[in-house]
PDB file of C-alpha atoms in Angstrom:
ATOM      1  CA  UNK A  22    -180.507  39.134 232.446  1.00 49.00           C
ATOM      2  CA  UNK A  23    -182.187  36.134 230.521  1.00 44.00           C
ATOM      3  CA  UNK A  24    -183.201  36.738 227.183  1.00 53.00           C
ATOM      4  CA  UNK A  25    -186.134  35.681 224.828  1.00 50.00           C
ATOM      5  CA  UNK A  26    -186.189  33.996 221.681  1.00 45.00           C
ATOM      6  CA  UNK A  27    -188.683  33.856 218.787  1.00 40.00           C
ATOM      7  CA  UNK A  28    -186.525  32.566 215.809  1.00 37.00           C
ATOM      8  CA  UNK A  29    -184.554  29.465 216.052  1.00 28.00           C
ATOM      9  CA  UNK A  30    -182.991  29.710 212.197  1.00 31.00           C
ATOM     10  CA  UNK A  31    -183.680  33.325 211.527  1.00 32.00           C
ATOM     11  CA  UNK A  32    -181.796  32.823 208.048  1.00 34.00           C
ATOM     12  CA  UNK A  33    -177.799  33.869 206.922  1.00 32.00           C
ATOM     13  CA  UNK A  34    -175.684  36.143 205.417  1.00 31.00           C
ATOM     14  CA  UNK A  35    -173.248  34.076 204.209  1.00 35.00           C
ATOM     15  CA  UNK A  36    -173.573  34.787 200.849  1.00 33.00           C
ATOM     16  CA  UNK A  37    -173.641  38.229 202.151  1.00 33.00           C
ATOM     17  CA  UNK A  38    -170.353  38.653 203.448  1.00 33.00           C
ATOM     18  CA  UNK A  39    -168.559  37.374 200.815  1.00 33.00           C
ATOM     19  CA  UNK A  40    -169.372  40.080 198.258  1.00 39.00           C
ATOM     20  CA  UNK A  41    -166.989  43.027 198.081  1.00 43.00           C
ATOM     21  CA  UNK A  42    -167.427  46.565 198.101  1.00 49.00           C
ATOM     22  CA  UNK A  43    -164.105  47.559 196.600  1.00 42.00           C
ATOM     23  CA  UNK A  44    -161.483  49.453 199.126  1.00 40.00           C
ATOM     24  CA  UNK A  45    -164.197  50.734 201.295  1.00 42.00           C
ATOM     25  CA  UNK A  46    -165.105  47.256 202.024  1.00 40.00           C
ATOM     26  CA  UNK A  47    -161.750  46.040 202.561  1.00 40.00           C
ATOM     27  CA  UNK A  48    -161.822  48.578 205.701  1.00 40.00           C
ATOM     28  CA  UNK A  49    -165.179  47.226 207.191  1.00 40.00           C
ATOM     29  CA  UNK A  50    -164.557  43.699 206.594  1.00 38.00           C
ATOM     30  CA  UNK A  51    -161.537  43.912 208.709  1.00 39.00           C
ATOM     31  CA  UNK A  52    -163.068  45.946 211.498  1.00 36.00           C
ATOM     32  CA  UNK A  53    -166.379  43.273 211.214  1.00 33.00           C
ATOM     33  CA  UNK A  54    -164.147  40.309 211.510  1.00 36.00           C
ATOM     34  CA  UNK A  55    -162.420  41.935 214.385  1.00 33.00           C
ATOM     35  CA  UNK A  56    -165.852  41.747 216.676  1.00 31.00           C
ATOM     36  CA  UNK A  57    -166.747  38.208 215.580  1.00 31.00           C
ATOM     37  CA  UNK A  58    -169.979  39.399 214.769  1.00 27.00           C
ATOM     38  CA  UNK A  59    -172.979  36.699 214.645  1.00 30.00           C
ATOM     39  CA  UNK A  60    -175.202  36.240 211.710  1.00 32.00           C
ATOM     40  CA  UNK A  61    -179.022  37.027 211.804  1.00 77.00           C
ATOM     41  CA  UNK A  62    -180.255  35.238 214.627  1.00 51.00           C
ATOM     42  CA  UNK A  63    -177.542  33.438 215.769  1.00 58.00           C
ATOM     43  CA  UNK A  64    -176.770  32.588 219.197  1.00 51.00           C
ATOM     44  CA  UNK A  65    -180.306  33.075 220.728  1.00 47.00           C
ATOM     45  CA  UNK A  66    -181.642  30.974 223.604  1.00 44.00           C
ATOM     46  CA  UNK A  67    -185.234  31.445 224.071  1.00 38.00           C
ATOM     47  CA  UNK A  68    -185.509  33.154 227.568  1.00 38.00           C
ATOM     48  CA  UNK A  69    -186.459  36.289 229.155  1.00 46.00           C
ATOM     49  CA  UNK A  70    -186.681  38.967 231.971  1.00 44.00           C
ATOM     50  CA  UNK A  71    -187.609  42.586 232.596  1.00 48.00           C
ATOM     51  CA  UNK A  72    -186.975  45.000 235.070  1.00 41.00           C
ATOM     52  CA  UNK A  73    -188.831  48.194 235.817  1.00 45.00           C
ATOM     53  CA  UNK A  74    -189.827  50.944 233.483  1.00 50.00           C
ATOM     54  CA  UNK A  75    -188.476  53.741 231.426  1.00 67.00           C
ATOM     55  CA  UNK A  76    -184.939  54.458 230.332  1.00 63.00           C
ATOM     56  CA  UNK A  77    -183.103  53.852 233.646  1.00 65.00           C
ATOM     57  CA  UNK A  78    -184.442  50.389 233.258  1.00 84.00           C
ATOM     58  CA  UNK A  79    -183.198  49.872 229.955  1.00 93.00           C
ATOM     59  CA  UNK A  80    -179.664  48.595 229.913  1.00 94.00           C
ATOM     60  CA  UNK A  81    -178.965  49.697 226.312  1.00 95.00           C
ATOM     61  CA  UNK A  82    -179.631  53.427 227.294  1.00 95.00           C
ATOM     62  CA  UNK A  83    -176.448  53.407 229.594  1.00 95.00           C
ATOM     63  CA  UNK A  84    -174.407  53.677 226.768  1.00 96.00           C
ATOM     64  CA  UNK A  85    -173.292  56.844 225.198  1.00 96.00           C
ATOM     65  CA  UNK A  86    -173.167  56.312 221.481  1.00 96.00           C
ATOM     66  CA  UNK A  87    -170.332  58.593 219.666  1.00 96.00           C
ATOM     67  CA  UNK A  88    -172.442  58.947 216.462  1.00 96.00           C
ATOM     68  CA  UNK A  89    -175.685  60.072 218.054  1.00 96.00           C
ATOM     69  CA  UNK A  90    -178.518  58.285 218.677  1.00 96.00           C
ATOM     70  CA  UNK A  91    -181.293  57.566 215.606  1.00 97.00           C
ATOM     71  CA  UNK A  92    -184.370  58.098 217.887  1.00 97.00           C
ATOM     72  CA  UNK A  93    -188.259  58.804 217.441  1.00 97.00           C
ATOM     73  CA  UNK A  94    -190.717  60.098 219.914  1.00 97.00           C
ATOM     74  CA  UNK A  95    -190.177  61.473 223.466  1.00 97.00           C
ATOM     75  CA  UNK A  96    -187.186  60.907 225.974  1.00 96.00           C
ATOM     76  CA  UNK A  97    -189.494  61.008 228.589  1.00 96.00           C
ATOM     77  CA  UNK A  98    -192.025  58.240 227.398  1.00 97.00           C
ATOM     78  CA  UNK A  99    -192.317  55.774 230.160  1.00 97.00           C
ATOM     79  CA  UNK A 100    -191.121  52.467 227.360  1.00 97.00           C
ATOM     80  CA  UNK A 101    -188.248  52.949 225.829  1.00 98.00           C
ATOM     81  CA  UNK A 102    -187.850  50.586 222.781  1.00 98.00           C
ATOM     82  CA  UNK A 103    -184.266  50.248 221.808  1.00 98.00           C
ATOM     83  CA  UNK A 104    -183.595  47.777 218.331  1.00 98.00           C
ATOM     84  CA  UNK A 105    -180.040  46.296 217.153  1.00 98.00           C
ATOM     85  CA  UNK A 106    -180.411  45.652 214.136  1.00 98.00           C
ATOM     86  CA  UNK A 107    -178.420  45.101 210.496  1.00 98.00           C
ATOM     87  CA  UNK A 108    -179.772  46.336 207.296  1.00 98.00           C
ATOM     88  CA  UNK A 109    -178.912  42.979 205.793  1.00 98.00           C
ATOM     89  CA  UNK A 110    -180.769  40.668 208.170  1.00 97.00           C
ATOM     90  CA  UNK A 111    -184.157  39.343 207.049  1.00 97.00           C
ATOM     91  CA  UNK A 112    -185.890  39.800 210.517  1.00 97.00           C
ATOM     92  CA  UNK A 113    -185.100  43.518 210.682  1.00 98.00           C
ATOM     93  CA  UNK A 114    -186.538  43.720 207.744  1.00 97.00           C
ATOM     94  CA  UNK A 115    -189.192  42.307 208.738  1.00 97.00           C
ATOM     95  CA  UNK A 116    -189.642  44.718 212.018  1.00 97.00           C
ATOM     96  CA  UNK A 117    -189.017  47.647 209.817  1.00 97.00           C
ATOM     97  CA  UNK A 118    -191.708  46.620 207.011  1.00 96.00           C
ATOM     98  CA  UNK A 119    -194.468  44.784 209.599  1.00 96.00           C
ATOM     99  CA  UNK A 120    -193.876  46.635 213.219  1.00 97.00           C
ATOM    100  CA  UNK A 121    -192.466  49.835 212.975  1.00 97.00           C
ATOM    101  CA  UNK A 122    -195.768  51.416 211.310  1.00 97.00           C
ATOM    102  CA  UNK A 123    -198.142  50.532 214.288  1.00 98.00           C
ATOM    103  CA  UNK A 124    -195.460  51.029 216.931  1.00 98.00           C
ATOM    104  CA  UNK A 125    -195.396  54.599 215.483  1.00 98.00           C
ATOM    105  CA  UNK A 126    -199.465  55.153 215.321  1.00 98.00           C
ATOM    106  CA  UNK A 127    -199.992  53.530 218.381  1.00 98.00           C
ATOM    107  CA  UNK A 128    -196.949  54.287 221.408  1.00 98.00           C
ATOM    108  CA  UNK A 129    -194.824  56.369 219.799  1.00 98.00           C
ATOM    109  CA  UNK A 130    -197.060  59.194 218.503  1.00 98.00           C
ATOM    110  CA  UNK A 131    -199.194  59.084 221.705  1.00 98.00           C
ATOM    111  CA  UNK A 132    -195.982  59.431 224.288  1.00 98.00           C
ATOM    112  CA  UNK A 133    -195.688  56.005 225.393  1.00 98.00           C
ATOM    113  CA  UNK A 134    -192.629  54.442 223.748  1.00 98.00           C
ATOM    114  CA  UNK A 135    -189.582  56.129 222.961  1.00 98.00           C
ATOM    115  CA  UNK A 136    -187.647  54.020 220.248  1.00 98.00           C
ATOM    116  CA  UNK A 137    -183.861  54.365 219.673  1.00 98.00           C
ATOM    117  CA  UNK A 138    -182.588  52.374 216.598  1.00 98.00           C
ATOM    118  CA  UNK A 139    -178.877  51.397 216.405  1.00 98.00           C
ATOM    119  CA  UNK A 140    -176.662  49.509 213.978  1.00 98.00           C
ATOM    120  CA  UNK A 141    -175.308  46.257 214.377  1.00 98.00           C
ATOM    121  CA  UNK A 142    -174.224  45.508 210.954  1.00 97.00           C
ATOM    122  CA  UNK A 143    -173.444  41.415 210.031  1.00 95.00           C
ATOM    123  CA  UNK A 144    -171.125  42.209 206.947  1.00 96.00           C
ATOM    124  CA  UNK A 145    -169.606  44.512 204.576  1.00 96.00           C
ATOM    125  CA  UNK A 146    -172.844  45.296 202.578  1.00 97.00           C
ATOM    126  CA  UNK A 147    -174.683  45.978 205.959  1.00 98.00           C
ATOM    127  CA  UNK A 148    -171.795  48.580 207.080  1.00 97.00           C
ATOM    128  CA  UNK A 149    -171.750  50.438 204.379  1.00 97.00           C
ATOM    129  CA  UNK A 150    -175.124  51.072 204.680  1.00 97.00           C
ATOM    130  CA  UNK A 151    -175.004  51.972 208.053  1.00 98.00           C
ATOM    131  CA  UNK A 152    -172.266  54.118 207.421  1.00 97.00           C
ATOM    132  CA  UNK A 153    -174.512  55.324 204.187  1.00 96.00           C
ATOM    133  CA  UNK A 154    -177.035  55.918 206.531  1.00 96.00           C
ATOM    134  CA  UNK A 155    -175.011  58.486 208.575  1.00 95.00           C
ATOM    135  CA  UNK A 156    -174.501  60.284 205.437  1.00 92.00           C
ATOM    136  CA  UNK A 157    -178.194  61.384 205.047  1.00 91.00           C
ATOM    137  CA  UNK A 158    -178.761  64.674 207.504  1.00 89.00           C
ATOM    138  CA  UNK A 159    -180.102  63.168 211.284  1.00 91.00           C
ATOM    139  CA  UNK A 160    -183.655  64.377 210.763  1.00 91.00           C
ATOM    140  CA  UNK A 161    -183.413  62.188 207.462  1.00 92.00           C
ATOM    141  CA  UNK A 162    -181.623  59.076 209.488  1.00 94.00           C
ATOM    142  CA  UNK A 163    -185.171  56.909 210.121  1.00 94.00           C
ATOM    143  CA  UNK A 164    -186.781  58.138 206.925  1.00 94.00           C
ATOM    144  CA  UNK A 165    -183.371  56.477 204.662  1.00 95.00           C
ATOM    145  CA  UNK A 166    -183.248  53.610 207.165  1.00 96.00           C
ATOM    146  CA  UNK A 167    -187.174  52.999 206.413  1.00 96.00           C
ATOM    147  CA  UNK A 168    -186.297  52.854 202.329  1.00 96.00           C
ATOM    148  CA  UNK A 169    -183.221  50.930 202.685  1.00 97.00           C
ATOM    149  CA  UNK A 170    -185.068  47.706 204.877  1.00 98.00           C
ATOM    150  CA  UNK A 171    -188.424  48.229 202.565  1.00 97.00           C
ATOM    151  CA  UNK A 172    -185.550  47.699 199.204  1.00 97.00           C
ATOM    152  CA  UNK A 173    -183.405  45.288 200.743  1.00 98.00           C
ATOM    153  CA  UNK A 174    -183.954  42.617 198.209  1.00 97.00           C
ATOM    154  CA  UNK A 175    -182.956  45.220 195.309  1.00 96.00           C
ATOM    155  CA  UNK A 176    -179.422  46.055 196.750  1.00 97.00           C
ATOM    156  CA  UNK A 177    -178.118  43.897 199.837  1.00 97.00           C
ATOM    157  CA  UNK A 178    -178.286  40.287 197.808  1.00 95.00           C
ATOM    158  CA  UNK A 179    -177.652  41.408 194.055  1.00 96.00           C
ATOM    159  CA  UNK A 180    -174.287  41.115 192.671  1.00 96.00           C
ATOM    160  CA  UNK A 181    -173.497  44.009 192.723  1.00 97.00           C
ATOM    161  CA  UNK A 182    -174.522  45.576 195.976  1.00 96.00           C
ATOM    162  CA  UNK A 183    -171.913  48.941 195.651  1.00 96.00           C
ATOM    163  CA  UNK A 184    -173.874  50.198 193.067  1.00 97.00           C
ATOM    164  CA  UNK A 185    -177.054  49.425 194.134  1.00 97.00           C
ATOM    165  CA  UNK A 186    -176.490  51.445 197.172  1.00 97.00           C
ATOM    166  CA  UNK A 187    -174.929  53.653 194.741  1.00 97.00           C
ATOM    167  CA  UNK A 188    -177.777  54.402 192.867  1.00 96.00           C
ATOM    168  CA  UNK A 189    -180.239  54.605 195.873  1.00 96.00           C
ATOM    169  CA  UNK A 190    -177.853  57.357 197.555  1.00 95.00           C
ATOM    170  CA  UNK A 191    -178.223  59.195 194.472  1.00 93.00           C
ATOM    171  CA  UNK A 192    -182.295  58.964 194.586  1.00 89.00           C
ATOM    172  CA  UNK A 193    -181.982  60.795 198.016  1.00 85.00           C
ATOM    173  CA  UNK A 194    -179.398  63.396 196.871  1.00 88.00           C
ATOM    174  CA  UNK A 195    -175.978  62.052 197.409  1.00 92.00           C
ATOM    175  CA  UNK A 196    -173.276  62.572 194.482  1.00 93.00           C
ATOM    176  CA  UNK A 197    -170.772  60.197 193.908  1.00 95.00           C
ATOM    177  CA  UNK A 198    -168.219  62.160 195.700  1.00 96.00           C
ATOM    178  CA  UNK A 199    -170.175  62.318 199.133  1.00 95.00           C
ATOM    179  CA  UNK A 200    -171.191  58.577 198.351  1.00 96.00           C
ATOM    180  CA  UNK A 201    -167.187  57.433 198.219  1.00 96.00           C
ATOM    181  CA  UNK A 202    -166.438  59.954 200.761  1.00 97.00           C
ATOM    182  CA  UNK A 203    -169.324  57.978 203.245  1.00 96.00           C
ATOM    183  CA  UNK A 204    -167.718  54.690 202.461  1.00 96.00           C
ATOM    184  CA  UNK A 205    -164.496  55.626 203.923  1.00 96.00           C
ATOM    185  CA  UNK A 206    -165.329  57.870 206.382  1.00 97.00           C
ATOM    186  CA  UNK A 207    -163.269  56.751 209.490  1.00 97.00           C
ATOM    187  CA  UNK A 208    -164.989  58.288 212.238  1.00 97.00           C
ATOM    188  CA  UNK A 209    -168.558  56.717 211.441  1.00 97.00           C
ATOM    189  CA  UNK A 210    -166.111  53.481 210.985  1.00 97.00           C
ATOM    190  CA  UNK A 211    -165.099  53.654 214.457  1.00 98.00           C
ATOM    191  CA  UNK A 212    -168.738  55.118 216.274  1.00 98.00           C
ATOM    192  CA  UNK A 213    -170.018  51.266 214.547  1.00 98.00           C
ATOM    193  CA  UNK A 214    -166.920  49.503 215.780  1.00 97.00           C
ATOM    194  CA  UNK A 215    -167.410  50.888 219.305  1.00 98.00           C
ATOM    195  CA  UNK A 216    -171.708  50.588 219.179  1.00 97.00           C
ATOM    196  CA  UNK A 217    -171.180  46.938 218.374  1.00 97.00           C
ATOM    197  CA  UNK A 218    -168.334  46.265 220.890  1.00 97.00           C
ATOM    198  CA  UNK A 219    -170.789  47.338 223.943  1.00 97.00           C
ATOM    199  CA  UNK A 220    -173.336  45.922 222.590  1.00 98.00           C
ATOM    200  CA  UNK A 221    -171.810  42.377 222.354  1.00 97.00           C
ATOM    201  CA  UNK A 222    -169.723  42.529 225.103  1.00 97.00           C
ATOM    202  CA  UNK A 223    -171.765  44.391 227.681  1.00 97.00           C
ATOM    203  CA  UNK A 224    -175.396  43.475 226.874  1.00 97.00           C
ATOM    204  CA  UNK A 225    -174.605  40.278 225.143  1.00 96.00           C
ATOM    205  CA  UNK A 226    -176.550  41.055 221.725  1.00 97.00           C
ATOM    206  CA  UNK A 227    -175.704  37.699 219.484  1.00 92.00           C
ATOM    207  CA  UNK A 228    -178.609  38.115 217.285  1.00 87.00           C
ATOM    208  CA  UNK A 229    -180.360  40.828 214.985  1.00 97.00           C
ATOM    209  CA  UNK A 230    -182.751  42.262 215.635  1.00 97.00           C
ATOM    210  CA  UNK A 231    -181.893  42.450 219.712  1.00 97.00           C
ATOM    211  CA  UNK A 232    -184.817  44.829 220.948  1.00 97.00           C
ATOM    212  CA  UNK A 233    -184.623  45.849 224.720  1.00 97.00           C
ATOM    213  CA  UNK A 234    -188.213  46.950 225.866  1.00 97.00           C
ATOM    214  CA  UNK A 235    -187.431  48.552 229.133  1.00 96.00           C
ATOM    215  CA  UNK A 236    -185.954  45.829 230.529  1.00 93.00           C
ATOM    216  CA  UNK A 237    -186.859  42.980 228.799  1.00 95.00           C
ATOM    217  CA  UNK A 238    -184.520  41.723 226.368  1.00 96.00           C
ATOM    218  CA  UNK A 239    -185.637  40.364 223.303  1.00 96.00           C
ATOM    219  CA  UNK A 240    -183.593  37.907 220.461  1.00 93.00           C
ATOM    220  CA  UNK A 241    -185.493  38.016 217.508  1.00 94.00           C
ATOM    221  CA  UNK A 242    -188.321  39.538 215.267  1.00 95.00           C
ATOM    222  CA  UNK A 243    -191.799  39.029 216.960  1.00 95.00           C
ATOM    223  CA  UNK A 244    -195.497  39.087 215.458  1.00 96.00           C
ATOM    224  CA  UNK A 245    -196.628  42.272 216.493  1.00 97.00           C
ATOM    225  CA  UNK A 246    -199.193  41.283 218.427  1.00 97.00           C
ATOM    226  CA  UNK A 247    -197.205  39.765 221.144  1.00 97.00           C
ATOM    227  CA  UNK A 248    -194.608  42.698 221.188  1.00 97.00           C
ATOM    228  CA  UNK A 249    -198.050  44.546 221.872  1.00 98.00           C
ATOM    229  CA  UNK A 250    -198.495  42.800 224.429  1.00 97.00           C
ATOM    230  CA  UNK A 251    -194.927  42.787 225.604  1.00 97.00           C
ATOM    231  CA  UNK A 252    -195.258  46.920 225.684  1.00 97.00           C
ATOM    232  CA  UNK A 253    -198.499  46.958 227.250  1.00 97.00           C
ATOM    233  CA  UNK A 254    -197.344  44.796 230.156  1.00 95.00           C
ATOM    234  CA  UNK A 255    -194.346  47.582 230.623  1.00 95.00           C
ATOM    235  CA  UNK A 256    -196.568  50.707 230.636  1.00 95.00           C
ATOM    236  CA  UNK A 257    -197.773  51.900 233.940  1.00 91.00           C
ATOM    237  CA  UNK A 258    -201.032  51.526 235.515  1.00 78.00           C
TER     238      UNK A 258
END
């Protein structure tokens, strides 16, 4: 499968991974630099190719992800959307804040696009988000994944990023306790470990976000009129 590219120096995160998050970063930094992750963007080529319709088109919906997917809209829709993304990257951000609404009022509410989202966390700030994330009940997964990419300048690139994740878990009901329990919660640890590992490995994602439309395979954050377009061509008729 060829892939397409719309951001040839989609940013870093290099100041990023260098901040701590006490013990419970210790544990992700080590599992992070075990999957030689790439940073925002990197490793993208600028090609493409798609293949049929639906989700036994899609290549990312083979996999079987132990934590449960994060999904909106119906199974049966005949796009399915899936994003790779890391709540640290720039682009996602973007997505999140410029693409997401519209995707919603337009495919996903009206039974055209099913869209999975799945974590594919750059650095130590980014997986204890994710892992953050998973704290929230599933219903509540999107809606704390929307507030996290809209506030990403007010807790992934401060000094202290801990307890400005700290502080927004407590906005949306999460003591302390649960918040130190999340950051060292094993289990999640290993569900992002093994997400990323088939993701890299198996459908070559190098660069966030990585957003499979059927099966098209696209490196980058796009303006959304061209992943419009990019949808429409995928939907039947």
């Amino acid at each position: 499968m060829a892939d397409r590219t719309f951001s040839s120096n989609p940013g870093s995160t290099d100041g990023v991974t260098r901040r701590t998050l006490g013990r419970g970063a210790a544990m992700t930094a080590a599992a992070i630099a075990m999957l030689g992750l790439a940073a925002c963007g990197d490793g993208a080529d600028g090609s493409s190719a798609d293949a049929g319709s639906g989700a036994g088109s899609n290549p990312a919906m083979a996999y079987e992800n132990p934590l449960g997917d994060i999904t909106l809209g119906d199974p049966d829709a005949p796009v399915v959307l899936v994003e790779y993304a890391s709540y640290t990257c720039g682009h996602c951000a973007a997505f999140h804040n410029e693409n997401l609404e519209p995707l919603k009022e337009n495919y996903i509410e009206t039974g055209k696009v099913f869209y999975v989202f799945r974590e594919y966390p750059l650095d130590p700030v980014a997986t204890a988000a994710s892992m953050l994330t998973r704290c929230v009940s599933p219903e509540k997964h999107l809606e704390f994944s929307d507030v996290l990419f809209k506030r990403q300048p007010q807790w992934a690139f401060v000094q202290d990023p801990r307890a400005a994740l700290e502080g927004i878990a407590r906005q949306g009901g999460i003591s302390k306790a649960q918040f130190e329990a999340c950051l060292t919660d094993q289990e999640v640890l290993d569900g992002l470990r093994d997400m990323q590992s088939y993701a890299a490995e198996t459908l070559e994602v190098q660069a966030t976000p990585t957003i499979f439309v059927n099966g098209e395979k696209i490196n980058g954050n796009l303006p959304w009129p061209q992943l419009e377009e990019i949808i429409t061509n995928q939907l039947p008729g």
